[in-house]
């Protein structure tokens, strides 16, 4: 752990050619313990928190690269993997329907979250200049200690909020008992929420992933 009053230790840095988890976009810093900075892997969550110096695995994706994806070639090897997607991804008649996985019950939407997380598709790409960066929260009282938050963690929470709002928007538009006027009124509230979140647009690498509100809110 860091010394009391000394503030968090800086995140360790590695050469671009070092094949360690700290250079992988799937690993993110979480907190400090006796080993220094530790964090989870978005794919292998069962490993818990481990340092960025850990050796890479078969899911290694260098920071700044695109998320791992299946090769776009027609072969017998890729066909089975892609054939699973329509069963889970496309079947969205009722995302709250419960799926029984050998005694483990979860909704279809929760199951989809697991698949998106394992595929590295949950989060859109973070703008390159922010990778490995830190947000510092400084209290007005100079006697109080500042708090550092890894930008990767903040960005993950922002995208989670964005995705949940999009799901809410889809469910609202498809609701069978709401009138068009009621849908339009509630859509106005959602648009204003998007507008309040446009301050975070500078974190997104792709413009198409950003929040879009009404003209007066942006």
PDB file of C-alpha atoms in Angstrom:
ATOM      1  CA  UNK A   1       0.000   0.000   0.000  1.00  0.00           C
ATOM      2  CA  UNK A   2       1.158   3.598  -0.491  1.00  0.00           C
ATOM      3  CA  UNK A   3       2.399   5.548   2.534  1.00  0.00           C
ATOM      4  CA  UNK A   4      -0.264   7.528   4.361  1.00  0.00           C
ATOM      5  CA  UNK A   5      -0.429  11.078   3.049  1.00  0.00           C
ATOM      6  CA  UNK A   6       1.959  10.340   0.197  1.00  0.00           C
ATOM      7  CA  UNK A   7      -0.791   9.746  -2.353  1.00  0.00           C
ATOM      8  CA  UNK A   8      -1.057   6.845  -4.799  1.00  0.00           C
ATOM      9  CA  UNK A   9       2.066   5.602  -6.498  1.00  0.00           C
ATOM     10  CA  UNK A  10       2.281   6.365 -10.223  1.00  0.00           C
ATOM     11  CA  UNK A  11       1.156   3.639 -12.575  1.00  0.00           C
ATOM     12  CA  UNK A  12       4.100   1.578 -13.844  1.00  0.00           C
ATOM     13  CA  UNK A  13       5.028   2.018 -17.489  1.00  0.00           C
ATOM     14  CA  UNK A  14       6.437  -0.565 -19.863  1.00  0.00           C
ATOM     15  CA  UNK A  15       8.187  -0.451 -23.208  1.00  0.00           C
ATOM     16  CA  UNK A  16       5.742  -0.933 -26.106  1.00  0.00           C
ATOM     17  CA  UNK A  17       7.436  -4.220 -26.981  1.00  0.00           C
ATOM     18  CA  UNK A  18       7.078  -5.706 -23.474  1.00  0.00           C
ATOM     19  CA  UNK A  19       4.430  -8.431 -23.569  1.00  0.00           C
ATOM     20  CA  UNK A  20       2.859  -7.881 -20.164  1.00  0.00           C
ATOM     21  CA  UNK A  21      -0.704  -7.280 -19.033  1.00  0.00           C
ATOM     22  CA  UNK A  22       0.079  -3.611 -18.402  1.00  0.00           C
ATOM     23  CA  UNK A  23       0.379  -3.153 -22.186  1.00  0.00           C
ATOM     24  CA  UNK A  24      -2.946  -4.932 -22.833  1.00  0.00           C
ATOM     25  CA  UNK A  25      -6.150  -2.929 -23.274  1.00  0.00           C
ATOM     26  CA  UNK A  26      -8.120  -5.654 -21.460  1.00  0.00           C
ATOM     27  CA  UNK A  27      -6.284  -4.948 -18.178  1.00  0.00           C
ATOM     28  CA  UNK A  28      -7.175  -1.820 -16.212  1.00  0.00           C
ATOM     29  CA  UNK A  29      -5.768  -0.396 -12.952  1.00  0.00           C
ATOM     30  CA  UNK A  30      -8.077  -0.664  -9.951  1.00  0.00           C
ATOM     31  CA  UNK A  31      -6.234  -0.051  -6.663  1.00  0.00           C
ATOM     32  CA  UNK A  32      -2.980  -0.586  -4.786  1.00  0.00           C
ATOM     33  CA  UNK A  33      -1.875  -3.364  -2.455  1.00  0.00           C
ATOM     34  CA  UNK A  34       1.489  -4.744  -1.255  1.00  0.00           C
ATOM     35  CA  UNK A  35       2.361  -5.514  -4.899  1.00  0.00           C
ATOM     36  CA  UNK A  36       1.726  -1.962  -6.072  1.00  0.00           C
ATOM     37  CA  UNK A  37      -1.010  -1.204  -8.645  1.00  0.00           C
ATOM     38  CA  UNK A  38      -3.330  -4.124  -9.362  1.00  0.00           C
ATOM     39  CA  UNK A  39      -6.369  -4.477 -11.575  1.00  0.00           C
ATOM     40  CA  UNK A  40      -8.733  -6.943 -13.273  1.00  0.00           C
ATOM     41  CA  UNK A  41      -8.834  -8.428 -16.768  1.00  0.00           C
ATOM     42  CA  UNK A  42     -12.112  -7.781 -18.639  1.00  0.00           C
ATOM     43  CA  UNK A  43     -12.043 -11.302 -20.087  1.00  0.00           C
ATOM     44  CA  UNK A  44     -10.569 -13.462 -17.319  1.00  0.00           C
ATOM     45  CA  UNK A  45     -12.444 -11.908 -14.392  1.00  0.00           C
ATOM     46  CA  UNK A  46     -11.916 -15.048 -12.292  1.00  0.00           C
ATOM     47  CA  UNK A  47      -8.248 -14.110 -11.886  1.00  0.00           C
ATOM     48  CA  UNK A  48      -9.241 -11.229  -9.603  1.00  0.00           C
ATOM     49  CA  UNK A  49      -6.813  -8.333  -9.201  1.00  0.00           C
ATOM     50  CA  UNK A  50      -3.217  -8.788 -10.355  1.00  0.00           C
ATOM     51  CA  UNK A  51      -0.273  -6.484 -11.200  1.00  0.00           C
ATOM     52  CA  UNK A  52       0.337  -5.140 -14.720  1.00  0.00           C
ATOM     53  CA  UNK A  53       3.681  -6.947 -14.863  1.00  0.00           C
ATOM     54  CA  UNK A  54       1.896 -10.305 -15.202  1.00  0.00           C
ATOM     55  CA  UNK A  55       2.665 -12.232 -18.425  1.00  0.00           C
ATOM     56  CA  UNK A  56       0.135 -12.011 -21.261  1.00  0.00           C
ATOM     57  CA  UNK A  57      -2.439 -14.637 -22.209  1.00  0.00           C
ATOM     58  CA  UNK A  58      -4.015 -15.689 -25.510  1.00  0.00           C
ATOM     59  CA  UNK A  59      -6.439 -12.729 -25.378  1.00  0.00           C
ATOM     60  CA  UNK A  60      -3.660 -10.115 -25.390  1.00  0.00           C
ATOM     61  CA  UNK A  61      -4.667  -6.931 -27.259  1.00  0.00           C
ATOM     62  CA  UNK A  62      -2.048  -4.124 -27.294  1.00  0.00           C
ATOM     63  CA  UNK A  63      -3.291  -0.699 -26.206  1.00  0.00           C
ATOM     64  CA  UNK A  64      -4.278   1.448 -29.150  1.00  0.00           C
ATOM     65  CA  UNK A  65      -5.200  -1.582 -31.261  1.00  0.00           C
ATOM     66  CA  UNK A  66      -8.678  -2.648 -32.316  1.00  0.00           C
ATOM     67  CA  UNK A  67     -10.601  -5.075 -30.120  1.00  0.00           C
ATOM     68  CA  UNK A  68      -9.912  -8.747 -30.964  1.00  0.00           C
ATOM     69  CA  UNK A  69     -12.257  -9.983 -33.658  1.00  0.00           C
ATOM     70  CA  UNK A  70     -12.759 -13.170 -35.647  1.00  0.00           C
ATOM     71  CA  UNK A  71     -10.847 -13.251 -38.984  1.00  0.00           C
ATOM     72  CA  UNK A  72     -12.965 -12.185 -41.965  1.00  0.00           C
ATOM     73  CA  UNK A  73     -12.216 -15.293 -43.992  1.00  0.00           C
ATOM     74  CA  UNK A  74     -14.502 -18.063 -45.083  1.00  0.00           C
ATOM     75  CA  UNK A  75     -13.238 -21.213 -43.444  1.00  0.00           C
ATOM     76  CA  UNK A  76     -14.657 -24.122 -41.527  1.00  0.00           C
ATOM     77  CA  UNK A  77     -12.931 -22.860 -38.414  1.00  0.00           C
ATOM     78  CA  UNK A  78     -14.722 -19.493 -38.292  1.00  0.00           C
ATOM     79  CA  UNK A  79     -18.188 -20.701 -39.289  1.00  0.00           C
ATOM     80  CA  UNK A  80     -19.089 -22.457 -35.994  1.00  0.00           C
ATOM     81  CA  UNK A  81     -18.053 -19.461 -33.885  1.00  0.00           C
ATOM     82  CA  UNK A  82     -20.116 -17.011 -35.966  1.00  0.00           C
ATOM     83  CA  UNK A  83     -23.118 -19.321 -36.117  1.00  0.00           C
ATOM     84  CA  UNK A  84     -23.567 -18.928 -32.350  1.00  0.00           C
ATOM     85  CA  UNK A  85     -24.014 -15.154 -32.591  1.00  0.00           C
ATOM     86  CA  UNK A  86     -27.512 -15.093 -34.125  1.00  0.00           C
ATOM     87  CA  UNK A  87     -28.802 -17.340 -31.353  1.00  0.00           C
ATOM     88  CA  UNK A  88     -27.726 -14.955 -28.603  1.00  0.00           C
ATOM     89  CA  UNK A  89     -27.219 -11.546 -30.164  1.00  0.00           C
ATOM     90  CA  UNK A  90     -30.170 -11.406 -32.526  1.00  0.00           C
ATOM     91  CA  UNK A  91     -32.782 -13.011 -30.307  1.00  0.00           C
ATOM     92  CA  UNK A  92     -33.931  -9.952 -28.377  1.00  0.00           C
ATOM     93  CA  UNK A  93     -37.670 -10.566 -28.217  1.00  0.00           C
ATOM     94  CA  UNK A  94     -37.534 -10.403 -24.427  1.00  0.00           C
ATOM     95  CA  UNK A  95     -34.127  -9.508 -22.909  1.00  0.00           C
ATOM     96  CA  UNK A  96     -35.588 -10.220 -19.439  1.00  0.00           C
ATOM     97  CA  UNK A  97     -36.301 -13.878 -20.274  1.00  0.00           C
ATOM     98  CA  UNK A  98     -34.410 -16.177 -17.903  1.00  0.00           C
ATOM     99  CA  UNK A  99     -31.860 -18.626 -19.325  1.00  0.00           C
ATOM    100  CA  UNK A 100     -30.974 -21.738 -17.308  1.00  0.00           C
ATOM    101  CA  UNK A 101     -27.275 -22.589 -17.665  1.00  0.00           C
ATOM    102  CA  UNK A 102     -26.902 -25.822 -15.703  1.00  0.00           C
ATOM    103  CA  UNK A 103     -28.494 -24.365 -12.596  1.00  0.00           C
ATOM    104  CA  UNK A 104     -27.171 -20.819 -13.047  1.00  0.00           C
ATOM    105  CA  UNK A 105     -30.080 -18.529 -13.918  1.00  0.00           C
ATOM    106  CA  UNK A 106     -29.612 -15.174 -15.634  1.00  0.00           C
ATOM    107  CA  UNK A 107     -31.524 -13.011 -18.075  1.00  0.00           C
ATOM    108  CA  UNK A 108     -30.694 -12.956 -21.777  1.00  0.00           C
ATOM    109  CA  UNK A 109     -29.417  -9.407 -21.405  1.00  0.00           C
ATOM    110  CA  UNK A 110     -27.058 -10.443 -18.588  1.00  0.00           C
ATOM    111  CA  UNK A 111     -25.833 -13.338 -20.736  1.00  0.00           C
ATOM    112  CA  UNK A 112     -25.242 -10.933 -23.628  1.00  0.00           C
ATOM    113  CA  UNK A 113     -23.202  -8.668 -21.335  1.00  0.00           C
ATOM    114  CA  UNK A 114     -20.918 -11.619 -20.585  1.00  0.00           C
ATOM    115  CA  UNK A 115     -20.456 -12.405 -24.294  1.00  0.00           C
ATOM    116  CA  UNK A 116     -19.782  -8.751 -25.142  1.00  0.00           C
ATOM    117  CA  UNK A 117     -17.296  -8.497 -22.279  1.00  0.00           C
ATOM    118  CA  UNK A 118     -15.463 -11.683 -23.360  1.00  0.00           C
ATOM    119  CA  UNK A 119     -15.305 -10.451 -26.964  1.00  0.00           C
ATOM    120  CA  UNK A 120     -13.867  -7.100 -25.883  1.00  0.00           C
ATOM    121  CA  UNK A 121     -16.863  -5.312 -27.415  1.00  0.00           C
ATOM    122  CA  UNK A 122     -18.409  -3.762 -24.295  1.00  0.00           C
ATOM    123  CA  UNK A 123     -16.384  -0.565 -24.374  1.00  0.00           C
ATOM    124  CA  UNK A 124     -15.798   1.566 -27.472  1.00  0.00           C
ATOM    125  CA  UNK A 125     -12.154   2.595 -27.989  1.00  0.00           C
ATOM    126  CA  UNK A 126     -10.740   5.252 -25.698  1.00  0.00           C
ATOM    127  CA  UNK A 127      -9.004   8.172 -27.405  1.00  0.00           C
ATOM    128  CA  UNK A 128      -5.331   7.261 -27.576  1.00  0.00           C
ATOM    129  CA  UNK A 129      -4.044  10.310 -25.710  1.00  0.00           C
ATOM    130  CA  UNK A 130      -5.985   9.289 -22.586  1.00  0.00           C
ATOM    131  CA  UNK A 131      -4.766   5.668 -22.397  1.00  0.00           C
ATOM    132  CA  UNK A 132      -3.009   5.060 -19.084  1.00  0.00           C
ATOM    133  CA  UNK A 133      -4.002   8.540 -17.896  1.00  0.00           C
ATOM    134  CA  UNK A 134      -5.350   9.581 -14.504  1.00  0.00           C
ATOM    135  CA  UNK A 135      -8.102  11.936 -13.335  1.00  0.00           C
ATOM    136  CA  UNK A 136      -7.198  13.783 -10.131  1.00  0.00           C
ATOM    137  CA  UNK A 137      -9.936  15.015  -7.768  1.00  0.00           C
ATOM    138  CA  UNK A 138      -8.544  17.828  -5.612  1.00  0.00           C
ATOM    139  CA  UNK A 139     -10.575  18.900  -2.532  1.00  0.00           C
ATOM    140  CA  UNK A 140     -11.019  22.586  -1.827  1.00  0.00           C
ATOM    141  CA  UNK A 141      -9.440  22.046   1.574  1.00  0.00           C
ATOM    142  CA  UNK A 142      -5.654  21.844   0.968  1.00  0.00           C
ATOM    143  CA  UNK A 143      -5.266  19.690   4.095  1.00  0.00           C
ATOM    144  CA  UNK A 144      -7.254  16.879   2.501  1.00  0.00           C
ATOM    145  CA  UNK A 145      -5.630  14.359   0.178  1.00  0.00           C
ATOM    146  CA  UNK A 146      -6.380  14.340  -3.536  1.00  0.00           C
ATOM    147  CA  UNK A 147      -7.873  11.236  -5.153  1.00  0.00           C
ATOM    148  CA  UNK A 148      -6.527   9.767  -8.392  1.00  0.00           C
ATOM    149  CA  UNK A 149      -8.863   7.779 -10.645  1.00  0.00           C
ATOM    150  CA  UNK A 150      -7.517   5.901 -13.698  1.00  0.00           C
ATOM    151  CA  UNK A 151      -9.164   7.278 -16.837  1.00  0.00           C
ATOM    152  CA  UNK A 152      -9.778   3.721 -18.068  1.00  0.00           C
ATOM    153  CA  UNK A 153     -12.053   3.126 -15.057  1.00  0.00           C
ATOM    154  CA  UNK A 154     -13.906   6.417 -15.551  1.00  0.00           C
ATOM    155  CA  UNK A 155     -14.352   5.696 -19.269  1.00  0.00           C
ATOM    156  CA  UNK A 156     -15.734   2.213 -18.540  1.00  0.00           C
ATOM    157  CA  UNK A 157     -18.344   3.680 -16.169  1.00  0.00           C
ATOM    158  CA  UNK A 158     -19.299   6.389 -18.695  1.00  0.00           C
ATOM    159  CA  UNK A 159     -19.820   3.810 -21.461  1.00  0.00           C
ATOM    160  CA  UNK A 160     -21.871   1.640 -19.093  1.00  0.00           C
ATOM    161  CA  UNK A 161     -24.163   4.626 -18.449  1.00  0.00           C
ATOM    162  CA  UNK A 162     -24.372   5.267 -22.204  1.00  0.00           C
ATOM    163  CA  UNK A 163     -25.273   1.652 -22.979  1.00  0.00           C
ATOM    164  CA  UNK A 164     -27.954   1.490 -20.259  1.00  0.00           C
ATOM    165  CA  UNK A 165     -29.544   4.706 -21.540  1.00  0.00           C
ATOM    166  CA  UNK A 166     -29.608   3.279 -25.074  1.00  0.00           C
ATOM    167  CA  UNK A 167     -31.346   0.124 -23.820  1.00  0.00           C
ATOM    168  CA  UNK A 168     -33.863   2.289 -21.943  1.00  0.00           C
ATOM    169  CA  UNK A 169     -34.452   4.308 -25.107  1.00  0.00           C
ATOM    170  CA  UNK A 170     -35.074   1.156 -27.157  1.00  0.00           C
ATOM    171  CA  UNK A 171     -37.501  -0.255 -24.596  1.00  0.00           C
ATOM    172  CA  UNK A 172     -39.312   3.076 -24.409  1.00  0.00           C
ATOM    173  CA  UNK A 173     -39.796   3.274 -28.184  1.00  0.00           C
ATOM    174  CA  UNK A 174     -41.065  -0.327 -28.307  1.00  0.00           C
ATOM    175  CA  UNK A 175     -43.396  -0.055 -25.309  1.00  0.00           C
ATOM    176  CA  UNK A 176     -46.874  -1.175 -26.395  1.00  0.00           C
ATOM    177  CA  UNK A 177     -48.857   0.772 -23.782  1.00  0.00           C
ATOM    178  CA  UNK A 178     -47.367   4.238 -24.242  1.00  0.00           C
ATOM    179  CA  UNK A 179     -48.921   6.713 -26.636  1.00  0.00           C
ATOM    180  CA  UNK A 180     -46.822   8.523 -29.235  1.00  0.00           C
ATOM    181  CA  UNK A 181     -47.135  11.715 -27.204  1.00  0.00           C
ATOM    182  CA  UNK A 182     -45.891  10.008 -24.039  1.00  0.00           C
ATOM    183  CA  UNK A 183     -42.987   8.451 -25.933  1.00  0.00           C
ATOM    184  CA  UNK A 184     -42.056  11.821 -27.398  1.00  0.00           C
ATOM    185  CA  UNK A 185     -42.142  13.458 -23.948  1.00  0.00           C
ATOM    186  CA  UNK A 186     -39.921  10.779 -22.381  1.00  0.00           C
ATOM    187  CA  UNK A 187     -37.592  10.828 -25.382  1.00  0.00           C
ATOM    188  CA  UNK A 188     -37.111  14.523 -24.695  1.00  0.00           C
ATOM    189  CA  UNK A 189     -35.867  13.722 -21.184  1.00  0.00           C
ATOM    190  CA  UNK A 190     -33.468  11.091 -22.558  1.00  0.00           C
ATOM    191  CA  UNK A 191     -32.131  13.565 -25.129  1.00  0.00           C
ATOM    192  CA  UNK A 192     -31.442  16.083 -22.362  1.00  0.00           C
ATOM    193  CA  UNK A 193     -29.616  13.359 -20.394  1.00  0.00           C
ATOM    194  CA  UNK A 194     -27.440  12.721 -23.454  1.00  0.00           C
ATOM    195  CA  UNK A 195     -26.789  16.453 -23.661  1.00  0.00           C
ATOM    196  CA  UNK A 196     -25.661  16.553 -20.024  1.00  0.00           C
ATOM    197  CA  UNK A 197     -23.116  13.826 -20.781  1.00  0.00           C
ATOM    198  CA  UNK A 198     -21.536  15.418 -23.869  1.00  0.00           C
ATOM    199  CA  UNK A 199     -18.715  16.728 -21.646  1.00  0.00           C
ATOM    200  CA  UNK A 200     -17.323  13.191 -21.747  1.00  0.00           C
ATOM    201  CA  UNK A 201     -17.193  13.094 -25.566  1.00  0.00           C
ATOM    202  CA  UNK A 202     -13.503  14.005 -25.561  1.00  0.00           C
ATOM    203  CA  UNK A 203     -12.760  10.536 -24.112  1.00  0.00           C
ATOM    204  CA  UNK A 204     -14.160   8.669 -27.147  1.00  0.00           C
ATOM    205  CA  UNK A 205     -11.849   7.832 -30.018  1.00  0.00           C
ATOM    206  CA  UNK A 206     -14.671   7.503 -32.568  1.00  0.00           C
ATOM    207  CA  UNK A 207     -17.174  10.326 -33.069  1.00  0.00           C
ATOM    208  CA  UNK A 208     -19.963   7.822 -33.717  1.00  0.00           C
ATOM    209  CA  UNK A 209     -19.632   6.529 -30.122  1.00  0.00           C
ATOM    210  CA  UNK A 210     -20.133   9.950 -28.540  1.00  0.00           C
ATOM    211  CA  UNK A 211     -23.188  11.339 -26.753  1.00  0.00           C
ATOM    212  CA  UNK A 212     -25.518  13.479 -28.846  1.00  0.00           C
ATOM    213  CA  UNK A 213     -28.039  15.750 -27.171  1.00  0.00           C
ATOM    214  CA  UNK A 214     -30.258  18.537 -28.399  1.00  0.00           C
ATOM    215  CA  UNK A 215     -28.532  21.582 -29.869  1.00  0.00           C
ATOM    216  CA  UNK A 216     -29.044  23.582 -26.712  1.00  0.00           C
ATOM    217  CA  UNK A 217     -27.566  20.861 -24.492  1.00  0.00           C
ATOM    218  CA  UNK A 218     -24.333  20.147 -26.353  1.00  0.00           C
TER     219      UNK A 218
END
